[in-house]
C-alpha cells in the first residue's frame, strides 16, 4: 500500500483546525513540513496519527496537536528569534523555521542531534542552528529570545530560560511530576516582571539537566 502523505497531512491540519487551532501561520507550517521524514521508518504509516511516536534513545516526537497548541500560545511573528529546548527528531524546529526568522534548538543527546541534523539539512533549512548541551541553561549566546518552547517536562520553569526572554517574550513548557504535567506560559512584561499562566494537562518525557530533573530522579 502506498501512502498519500500530502493527503494525510492536509487531513491532520483539518483535524487541528476542528480541535481549535486557529493560528494560520502554525496551520500553514504544519501543512508544509513533511512529518513522514521525521518519524522512524518503522512508524511511517503512523506519520500523521495524532499522537506521540517513538524516537531513538527512548525519546518521543510530540503529538501534533500539542505542538500546535504550544506554538499558538507563543504568538509567533516572522521577525522572531526563537529558542527550542529538546530538538528530538527536529520536527518542531522545522515547523518553527517555517514561521520565524531564526531558530536555535538545544538537544542533550548526541544521537538525536545527528538524527535531526540529517533530516533538517536534507530539507534545506538554513535558519535552524542545532546545539548540543544542557538546555535547562538555555543558549545564552543567542539571547534574548522572543519566544522559548521547551519540549520536555521539568519540575519548575528554569530561571536561566526565563531570564533569556526579551521584552514581551513568551515561554511555554510542561511543568509537573515526571508522569503528569500542565503547560505553563510565562511572559516578560515591559516593567521587567513576569506573568505566569497554567494551561492544559499534558505528558512529556523528562527534562534532564542542572535546572531540570537529575538523572538519578528517574
Ligand atoms: N521537539 C521534539 C520532541 C522532543 S522530545 C520533536 O519535534 O521531535 C524531548 C527531547 O528533549 C528529547 O530528545 C530529550 O533528549 C531532550 N532533552 C531532555 N532534557 C534536555 C535538556 N536538558 N537539554 C536539551 N534537551 C533535552
XYZ file of N, CA and C and ligand atoms in Angstrom:
680
model
N 0.855 -1.197 0.000
C 0.000 0.000 0.000
C 0.894 1.252 0.000
N 0.624 2.179 -0.903
C 1.387 3.431 -0.860
C 0.568 4.462 -0.087
N 1.269 5.262 0.671
C 0.582 6.243 1.498
C 0.638 7.596 0.812
N -0.513 8.265 0.793
C -0.562 9.601 0.192
C -0.309 10.616 1.319
N 0.968 10.929 1.532
C 1.324 11.779 2.674
C 0.747 13.189 2.561
N 0.639 13.707 1.329
C 0.087 15.069 1.176
C -1.363 15.107 1.663
N -2.081 14.039 1.334
C -3.490 13.974 1.732
C -3.589 13.801 3.258
N -2.760 12.911 3.800
C -2.786 12.671 5.250
C -2.423 13.942 6.023
N -1.458 14.698 5.469
C -1.028 15.952 6.109
C -2.175 16.964 6.119
N -2.850 17.086 4.999
C -3.973 18.027 4.907
C -5.087 17.619 5.879
N -5.301 16.308 6.015
C -6.340 15.835 6.950
C -5.943 16.129 8.401
N -4.652 15.983 8.703
C -4.183 16.276 10.061
C -4.451 17.758 10.386
N -4.154 18.620 9.419
C -4.323 20.058 9.642
C -5.805 20.407 9.816
N -6.648 19.769 9.037
C -8.089 19.981 9.158
C -8.561 19.569 10.559
N -8.031 18.447 11.024
C -8.374 17.960 12.356
C -7.906 18.954 13.437
N -6.705 19.526 13.253
C -6.189 20.506 14.221
C -7.098 21.734 14.272
N -7.548 22.142 13.075
C -8.441 23.302 12.991
C -9.734 23.019 13.750
N -10.266 21.815 13.548
C -11.516 21.436 14.234
C -11.336 21.397 15.741
N -10.124 21.038 16.184
C -9.860 20.988 17.631
C -9.546 22.352 18.219
N -9.586 23.404 17.390
C -9.455 24.757 17.944
C -8.146 25.462 17.663
N -7.287 24.880 16.840
C -6.051 25.585 16.473
C -6.401 26.577 15.362
N -6.300 27.883 15.686
C -6.759 28.891 14.721
C -5.625 29.769 14.189
N -4.395 29.502 14.628
C -3.251 30.312 14.190
C -2.879 29.895 12.762
N -3.142 30.791 11.810
C -2.942 30.443 10.392
C -1.494 30.081 10.086
N -0.557 30.817 10.681
C 0.860 30.542 10.400
C 1.232 29.133 10.861
N 0.741 28.742 12.035
C 1.037 27.404 12.568
C 0.397 26.340 11.680
N -0.862 26.553 11.298
C -1.553 25.571 10.451
C -0.857 25.432 9.097
N -0.456 26.570 8.542
C 0.232 26.534 7.239
C 1.555 25.790 7.335
N 2.294 26.065 8.391
C 3.585 25.387 8.574
C 3.375 23.885 8.719
N 2.333 23.505 9.463
C 2.090 22.071 9.666
C 1.579 21.401 8.399
N 1.052 22.217 7.501
C 0.604 21.693 6.209
C 1.766 21.600 5.217
N 2.915 22.121 5.614
C 4.077 22.149 4.720
C 5.150 21.137 5.120
N 5.455 21.060 6.433
C 6.574 20.209 6.871
C 6.205 18.722 6.740
N 7.034 17.948 6.031
C 6.763 16.520 5.851
C 7.094 15.707 7.101
N 6.098 15.508 7.946
C 6.329 14.783 9.207
C 6.861 13.368 8.957
N 6.510 12.821 7.770
C 6.968 11.456 7.461
C 8.496 11.366 7.410
N 9.161 12.508 7.204
C 10.626 12.472 7.147
C 11.260 12.522 8.529
N 10.457 12.778 9.560
C 10.990 12.901 10.916
C 10.686 11.680 11.781
N 9.680 10.887 11.394
C 9.350 9.709 12.209
C 10.269 8.567 11.779
N 10.553 7.631 12.690
C 11.405 6.499 12.291
C 10.702 5.675 11.193
N 11.491 5.055 10.323
C 10.919 4.282 9.214
C 9.900 3.248 9.676
N 10.153 2.695 10.866
C 9.257 1.662 11.383
C 7.856 2.210 11.679
N 7.713 3.535 11.731
C 6.407 4.125 12.056
C 5.854 5.024 10.955
N 6.377 4.827 9.744
C 5.947 5.681 8.627
C 4.435 5.745 8.457
N 3.797 4.599 8.607
C 2.346 4.587 8.359
C 1.569 5.386 9.407
N 2.231 5.690 10.538
C 1.556 6.490 11.568
C 2.036 7.935 11.586
N 2.730 8.340 10.517
C 3.351 9.670 10.494
C 2.353 10.785 10.806
N 1.104 10.612 10.409
C 0.107 11.686 10.613
C -0.963 11.327 11.629
N -0.649 10.309 12.421
C -1.527 9.925 13.519
C -1.345 10.984 14.606
N -2.457 11.425 15.218
C -2.348 12.499 16.199
C -1.945 11.972 17.581
N -0.702 11.534 17.675
C -0.194 11.046 18.949
C 1.310 11.161 18.935
N 1.921 10.881 20.103
C 3.386 10.897 20.164
C 3.900 9.616 19.525
N 5.106 9.660 18.955
C 5.702 8.475 18.334
C 7.117 8.289 18.872
N 7.589 7.029 18.905
C 8.922 6.793 19.482
C 10.058 7.294 18.608
N 11.129 7.745 19.285
C 12.369 8.164 18.616
C 13.497 7.306 19.192
N 14.685 7.348 18.575
C 15.825 6.669 19.200
C 16.086 7.246 20.594
N 16.881 6.544 21.389
C 17.298 6.971 22.726
C 16.111 7.132 23.682
N 15.061 6.333 23.486
C 13.878 6.308 24.374
C 13.161 7.650 24.475
N 13.250 8.473 23.435
C 12.563 9.765 23.449
C 11.335 9.680 22.549
N 10.556 10.772 22.482
C 9.367 10.730 21.631
C 9.245 12.008 20.813
N 8.651 11.869 19.644
C 8.299 13.020 18.813
C 6.898 13.418 19.282
N 6.731 14.683 19.656
C 5.496 15.102 20.326
C 4.267 15.004 19.425
N 3.127 14.917 20.079
C 1.825 14.851 19.394
C 1.587 16.153 18.608
N 1.166 16.075 17.349
C 0.965 17.285 16.545
C 0.058 18.322 17.211
N -1.018 17.862 17.859
C -1.941 18.813 18.478
C -1.242 19.618 19.576
N -0.396 18.948 20.351
C 0.288 19.638 21.453
C 1.346 20.602 20.901
N 2.037 20.187 19.827
C 2.994 21.086 19.172
C 2.254 22.345 18.725
N 1.121 22.158 18.067
C 0.334 23.280 17.551
C -0.133 24.190 18.687
N -0.614 23.580 19.771
C -1.123 24.333 20.922
C -0.010 25.195 21.542
N 1.167 24.595 21.678
C 2.288 25.320 22.294
C 2.730 26.479 21.408
N 2.833 26.212 20.102
C 3.309 27.274 19.209
C 2.273 28.386 19.084
N 0.994 28.027 19.138
C -0.069 29.028 19.063
C 0.028 29.979 20.266
N 0.337 29.398 21.438
C 0.419 30.210 22.669
C 1.584 31.205 22.618
N 2.565 30.949 21.749
C 3.727 31.837 21.679
C 3.488 33.064 20.806
N 2.351 33.081 20.082
C 2.011 34.218 19.206
C 3.209 34.604 18.326
N 3.698 33.646 17.560
C 4.910 33.826 16.761
C 4.738 34.881 15.682
N 5.804 35.646 15.456
C 5.823 36.613 14.356
C 7.075 36.371 13.526
N 7.016 36.782 12.254
C 8.083 36.412 11.315
C 9.480 36.880 11.746
N 9.578 38.020 12.438
C 10.918 38.523 12.771
C 11.514 37.858 14.014
N 10.817 36.907 14.625
C 11.229 36.352 15.924
C 12.525 35.534 15.878
N 13.267 35.639 16.989
C 14.402 34.768 17.284
C 13.899 33.789 18.349
N 13.839 32.489 18.030
C 13.179 31.525 18.913
C 14.158 30.462 19.399
N 13.995 30.074 20.664
C 14.796 29.001 21.258
C 13.895 27.798 21.540
N 14.323 26.634 21.077
C 13.615 25.398 21.414
C 14.551 24.526 22.244
N 14.021 23.958 23.330
C 14.813 23.011 24.125
C 14.234 21.622 23.886
N 15.082 20.687 23.469
C 14.625 19.321 23.174
C 14.340 19.177 21.690
N 15.416 19.119 20.895
C 15.270 19.038 19.433
C 14.580 17.750 19.014
N 14.912 16.646 19.683
C 14.345 15.343 19.329
C 14.563 15.050 17.860
N 13.479 14.818 17.130
C 13.564 14.496 15.696
C 13.895 15.706 14.832
N 13.600 16.919 15.355
C 13.766 18.133 14.566
C 12.446 18.603 13.957
N 11.369 17.836 14.167
C 10.085 18.199 13.551
C 9.580 19.576 14.004
N 9.535 19.796 15.312
C 9.008 21.084 15.794
C 9.923 22.240 15.376
N 11.238 21.970 15.304
C 12.173 23.018 14.856
C 11.852 23.400 13.408
N 11.516 22.410 12.598
C 11.171 22.690 11.199
C 9.893 23.523 11.110
N 8.914 23.200 11.945
C 7.667 23.986 11.951
C 7.992 25.443 12.320
N 8.803 25.591 13.369
C 9.185 26.942 13.795
C 9.895 27.686 12.674
N 10.808 26.991 11.994
C 11.614 27.630 10.952
C 10.782 28.089 9.758
N 9.605 27.485 9.586
C 8.696 27.929 8.519
C 8.069 29.275 8.874
N 7.997 29.542 10.190
C 7.239 30.713 10.638
C 8.135 31.895 10.985
N 9.263 31.627 11.670
C 10.079 32.729 12.191
C 11.423 32.835 11.486
N 12.113 33.934 11.808
C 13.393 34.221 11.144
C 14.517 33.272 11.560
N 14.660 33.069 12.876
C 15.805 32.281 13.348
C 15.389 31.326 14.454
N 15.835 30.078 14.356
C 15.547 29.079 15.379
C 16.867 28.538 15.938
N 16.986 28.568 17.268
C 18.085 27.878 17.943
C 17.453 26.719 18.684
N 18.008 25.518 18.531
C 17.418 24.383 19.213
C 18.520 23.605 19.913
N 18.260 23.223 21.178
C 19.278 22.563 22.001
C 18.812 21.148 22.346
N 19.702 20.178 22.161
C 19.402 18.773 22.465
C 20.568 18.195 23.265
N 20.246 17.425 24.313
C 21.350 16.894 25.123
C 21.940 15.607 24.561
N 21.166 14.863 23.776
C 21.656 13.559 23.299
C 22.275 13.663 21.907
N 23.531 13.270 21.815
C 24.248 13.376 20.552
C 23.547 12.611 19.430
N 23.034 11.444 19.762
C 22.366 10.601 18.764
C 21.211 11.356 18.095
N 20.490 12.124 18.903
C 19.349 12.867 18.352
C 19.790 14.140 17.633
N 20.880 14.737 18.090
C 21.423 15.897 17.364
C 21.709 15.455 15.927
N 22.326 14.287 15.779
C 22.664 13.779 14.438
C 21.403 13.437 13.647
N 20.450 12.809 14.323
C 19.173 12.410 13.695
C 18.484 13.644 13.103
N 18.393 14.696 13.930
C 17.696 15.913 13.496
C 18.499 16.642 12.408
N 19.824 16.704 12.596
C 20.668 17.411 11.630
C 20.514 16.826 10.236
N 20.572 15.509 10.137
C 20.451 14.835 8.843
C 19.164 15.257 8.151
N 18.076 15.215 8.892
C 16.763 15.498 8.299
C 16.612 16.979 7.939
N 17.035 17.847 8.843
C 16.853 19.287 8.587
C 17.755 19.753 7.444
N 18.950 19.153 7.332
C 19.828 19.504 6.207
C 19.232 19.021 4.894
N 18.720 17.796 4.914
C 18.106 17.245 3.697
C 16.979 18.141 3.189
N 16.235 18.706 4.120
C 15.106 19.554 3.725
C 15.558 20.978 3.402
N 16.828 21.275 3.656
C 17.399 22.562 3.235
C 17.133 23.742 4.153
N 16.837 23.484 5.438
C 16.600 24.622 6.349
C 17.905 25.346 6.639
N 17.926 26.665 6.440
C 19.149 27.433 6.695
C 18.990 28.331 7.926
N 17.795 28.363 8.500
C 17.577 29.251 9.654
C 17.406 28.478 10.963
N 17.986 27.262 11.015
C 17.949 26.494 12.268
C 19.372 26.177 12.683
N 19.733 26.524 13.923
C 21.040 26.126 14.443
C 20.807 25.116 15.552
N 21.405 23.940 15.401
C 21.243 22.883 16.410
C 22.474 22.888 17.303
N 22.229 22.936 18.622
C 23.339 22.939 19.566
C 23.204 21.732 20.491
N 24.337 21.140 20.838
C 24.266 20.059 21.818
C 24.625 20.613 23.183
N 23.811 20.271 24.196
C 24.117 20.748 25.543
C 22.936 20.591 26.464
N 23.070 21.165 27.664
C 22.001 21.127 28.658
C 21.094 22.341 28.463
N 19.951 22.093 27.858
C 19.022 23.168 27.531
C 18.359 23.810 28.736
N 18.492 23.225 29.935
C 17.898 23.908 31.099
C 18.638 25.216 31.367
N 19.833 25.341 30.778
C 20.598 26.583 30.925
C 20.328 27.525 29.759
N 19.463 27.116 28.844
C 19.155 27.918 27.664
C 20.314 27.902 26.688
N 20.411 28.957 25.885
C 21.540 29.118 24.977
C 21.870 30.609 24.987
N 22.655 31.043 26.043
C 22.857 32.471 26.295
C 23.468 33.219 25.109
N 24.295 32.545 24.313
C 24.995 33.238 23.219
C 24.057 33.935 22.237
N 22.853 33.414 22.062
C 21.946 33.995 21.067
C 20.759 34.712 21.711
N 20.795 34.880 23.057
C 19.708 35.569 23.766
C 19.796 37.078 23.493
N 18.727 37.844 23.656
C 17.409 37.442 24.145
C 16.542 36.806 23.051
N 15.566 36.026 23.501
C 14.636 35.355 22.589
C 13.248 35.979 22.685
N 12.570 36.006 21.548
C 11.185 36.487 21.522
C 10.243 35.387 21.998
N 10.688 34.130 21.865
C 9.861 33.009 22.314
C 10.760 31.822 22.629
N 10.359 31.061 23.665
C 11.090 29.847 24.046
C 10.076 28.718 24.215
N 10.355 27.575 23.594
C 9.480 26.416 23.758
C 10.314 25.258 24.272
N 9.833 24.644 25.361
C 10.555 23.519 25.953
C 9.730 22.263 25.712
N 10.340 21.286 25.039
C 9.602 20.083 24.629
C 9.862 18.897 25.546
N 10.258 19.178 26.798
C 10.437 18.125 27.796
C 9.984 18.719 29.126
N 9.549 17.844 30.054
C 8.886 18.328 31.263
C 9.815 18.433 32.455
N 9.779 19.594 33.128
C 10.622 19.806 34.300
C 9.794 20.049 35.552
N 10.468 20.049 36.720
C 9.780 20.299 37.994
C 9.387 21.769 38.158
N 10.121 22.672 37.488
C 9.846 24.120 37.550
C 10.290 24.733 36.220
N 9.961 25.991 36.004
C 10.485 26.704 34.832
C 11.908 27.157 35.185
N 12.920 26.652 34.475
C 14.298 27.046 34.805
C 14.492 28.559 34.721
N 15.122 29.136 35.777
C 15.306 30.590 35.802
C 16.202 31.069 34.665
N 17.180 30.243 34.288
C 18.070 30.634 33.179
C 17.272 30.849 31.904
N 16.275 29.998 31.703
C 15.462 30.130 30.494
C 14.624 31.398 30.549
N 13.959 31.584 31.685
C 13.107 32.755 31.869
C 13.901 34.033 31.647
N 15.130 34.051 32.165
C 15.950 35.260 32.070
C 16.449 35.528 30.660
N 16.345 34.553 29.764
C 16.783 34.773 28.379
C 15.654 35.277 27.480
N 14.492 35.547 28.109
C 13.384 36.130 27.341
C 13.618 37.624 27.163
N 13.359 38.123 25.966
C 13.398 39.560 25.733
C 12.095 40.197 26.206
N 11.977 41.526 26.056
C 10.759 42.225 26.475
C 9.557 41.665 25.717
N 8.486 41.381 26.435
C 7.270 40.765 25.886
C 7.490 39.336 25.389
N 8.675 38.772 25.657
C 8.970 37.399 25.235
C 8.091 36.403 25.970
N 7.732 35.318 25.300
C 6.855 34.297 25.895
C 7.544 32.944 25.900
N 7.349 32.199 26.992
C 7.938 30.868 27.133
C 6.834 29.876 27.443
N 6.877 28.703 26.798
C 5.901 27.676 27.153
C 6.617 26.368 27.420
N 6.211 25.702 28.505
C 6.811 24.391 28.821
C 5.920 23.576 29.752
N 6.050 22.237 29.686
C 5.319 21.381 30.617
C 6.022 21.342 31.971
N 5.240 21.565 33.038
C 5.787 21.563 34.402
C 4.944 20.643 35.268
N 5.603 19.830 36.082
C 4.866 18.952 36.988
C 5.749 17.811 37.436
N 5.130 16.636 37.656
C 5.904 15.460 38.047
C 6.425 14.798 36.775
N 7.111 13.665 36.925
C 7.629 13.012 35.716
C 6.530 12.265 34.965
N 5.371 12.090 35.595
C 4.276 11.363 34.939
C 3.196 12.290 34.386
N 2.943 13.390 35.100
C 1.823 14.274 34.749
C 2.264 15.719 34.822
N 1.894 16.478 33.805
C 2.276 17.891 33.836
C 1.167 18.774 33.293
N 1.352 20.080 33.457
C 0.500 21.059 32.787
C 1.391 22.015 32.024
N 0.873 22.549 30.924
C 1.640 23.542 30.186
C 1.639 24.845 30.982
N 2.822 25.427 31.165
C 2.943 26.725 31.827
C 3.399 27.752 30.802
N 2.728 28.902 30.815
C 3.098 30.002 29.929
C 3.645 31.134 30.796
N 4.842 31.613 30.453
C 5.486 32.691 31.215
C 5.821 33.803 30.233
N 5.586 35.054 30.620
C 5.968 36.142 29.720
C 6.603 37.284 30.496
N 7.534 37.979 29.806
C 8.229 39.103 30.443
C 7.499 40.395 30.107
N 7.058 41.089 31.150
C 6.317 42.333 30.947
C 7.292 43.480 30.698
N 6.812 44.578 30.115
C 7.696 45.713 29.860
C 8.348 46.252 31.144
N 7.717 46.067 32.308
C 8.326 46.546 33.560
C 9.357 45.564 34.118
N 9.649 44.502 33.352
C 10.686 43.555 33.776
C 10.147 42.403 34.606
N 8.888 42.523 35.076
C 8.312 41.425 35.863
C 7.774 40.338 34.934
N 7.396 39.200 35.527
C 6.928 38.080 34.708
C 5.472 37.747 34.980
N 4.738 37.450 33.935
C 3.384 36.924 34.071
C 3.468 35.404 33.986
N 2.470 34.711 34.547
C 2.525 33.249 34.604
C 1.101 32.701 34.546
N 0.869 31.785 33.627
C -0.467 31.221 33.487
C -0.344 29.714 33.290
N -1.256 28.957 33.913
C -1.206 27.492 33.779
C -2.303 27.039 32.825
N -1.908 26.242 31.824
C -2.859 25.809 30.793
C -3.168 24.309 30.941
N -3.347 23.637 29.825
C -3.850 22.247 29.804
C -2.890 21.162 30.312
N -3.438 20.047 30.801
C -2.619 18.899 31.191
C -1.979 18.246 29.968
N -0.750 17.788 30.127
C -0.015 17.138 29.033
C 0.886 16.056 29.624
N 1.549 15.322 28.733
C 2.506 14.314 29.206
C 3.736 14.304 28.296
N 4.869 14.659 28.862
C 6.116 14.752 28.099
C 7.205 13.894 28.745
N 8.256 13.615 27.974
C 9.438 12.951 28.550
C 10.155 13.969 29.450
N 10.953 13.492 30.416
C 11.578 14.420 31.369
C 12.678 15.300 30.781
N 12.735 16.520 31.298
C 13.802 17.475 31.005
C 14.915 17.160 32.011
N 16.043 16.698 31.499
C 17.113 16.270 32.392
C 18.282 17.238 32.303
N 18.621 17.853 33.451
C 19.722 18.810 33.412
C 19.831 19.538 34.731
N 20.747 20.496 34.793
C 21.043 21.105 36.086
C 19.861 21.895 36.640
N 18.959 22.419 35.774
C 17.751 23.087 36.297
C 16.487 22.298 35.945
N 16.686 20.991 35.730
C 15.541 20.106 35.457
C 15.603 18.942 36.419
N 15.236 17.737 35.951
C 15.379 16.546 36.781
C 16.821 16.075 36.727
N 17.283 15.479 37.832
C 18.604 14.866 37.826
C 18.430 13.456 37.277
N 19.473 12.928 36.682
C 19.377 11.574 36.112
C 18.904 10.570 37.149
N 19.386 10.718 38.391
C 19.038 9.719 39.418
C 17.579 9.835 39.885
N 16.901 10.936 39.539
C 15.466 11.062 39.897
C 14.611 10.101 39.082
N 15.165 9.598 37.990
C 14.361 8.829 37.029
C 14.015 7.447 37.529
N 10.591 18.640 19.761
C 10.883 17.245 19.502
C 10.401 16.316 20.592
C 11.293 16.378 21.758
S 11.213 15.059 22.919
C 10.329 16.817 18.152
O 9.670 17.609 17.491
O 10.619 15.680 17.756
C 12.166 15.813 24.179
C 13.635 15.939 23.892
O 14.221 16.688 24.940
C 14.401 14.612 23.853
O 15.050 14.477 22.634
C 15.389 14.725 25.019
O 16.636 14.092 24.757
C 15.535 16.225 25.124
N 16.024 16.753 26.400
C 15.741 16.338 27.663
N 16.396 17.106 28.564
C 17.099 18.035 27.848
C 17.976 19.116 28.203
N 18.276 19.430 29.468
N 18.502 19.845 27.207
C 18.243 19.577 25.897
N 17.429 18.566 25.513
C 16.871 17.805 26.477
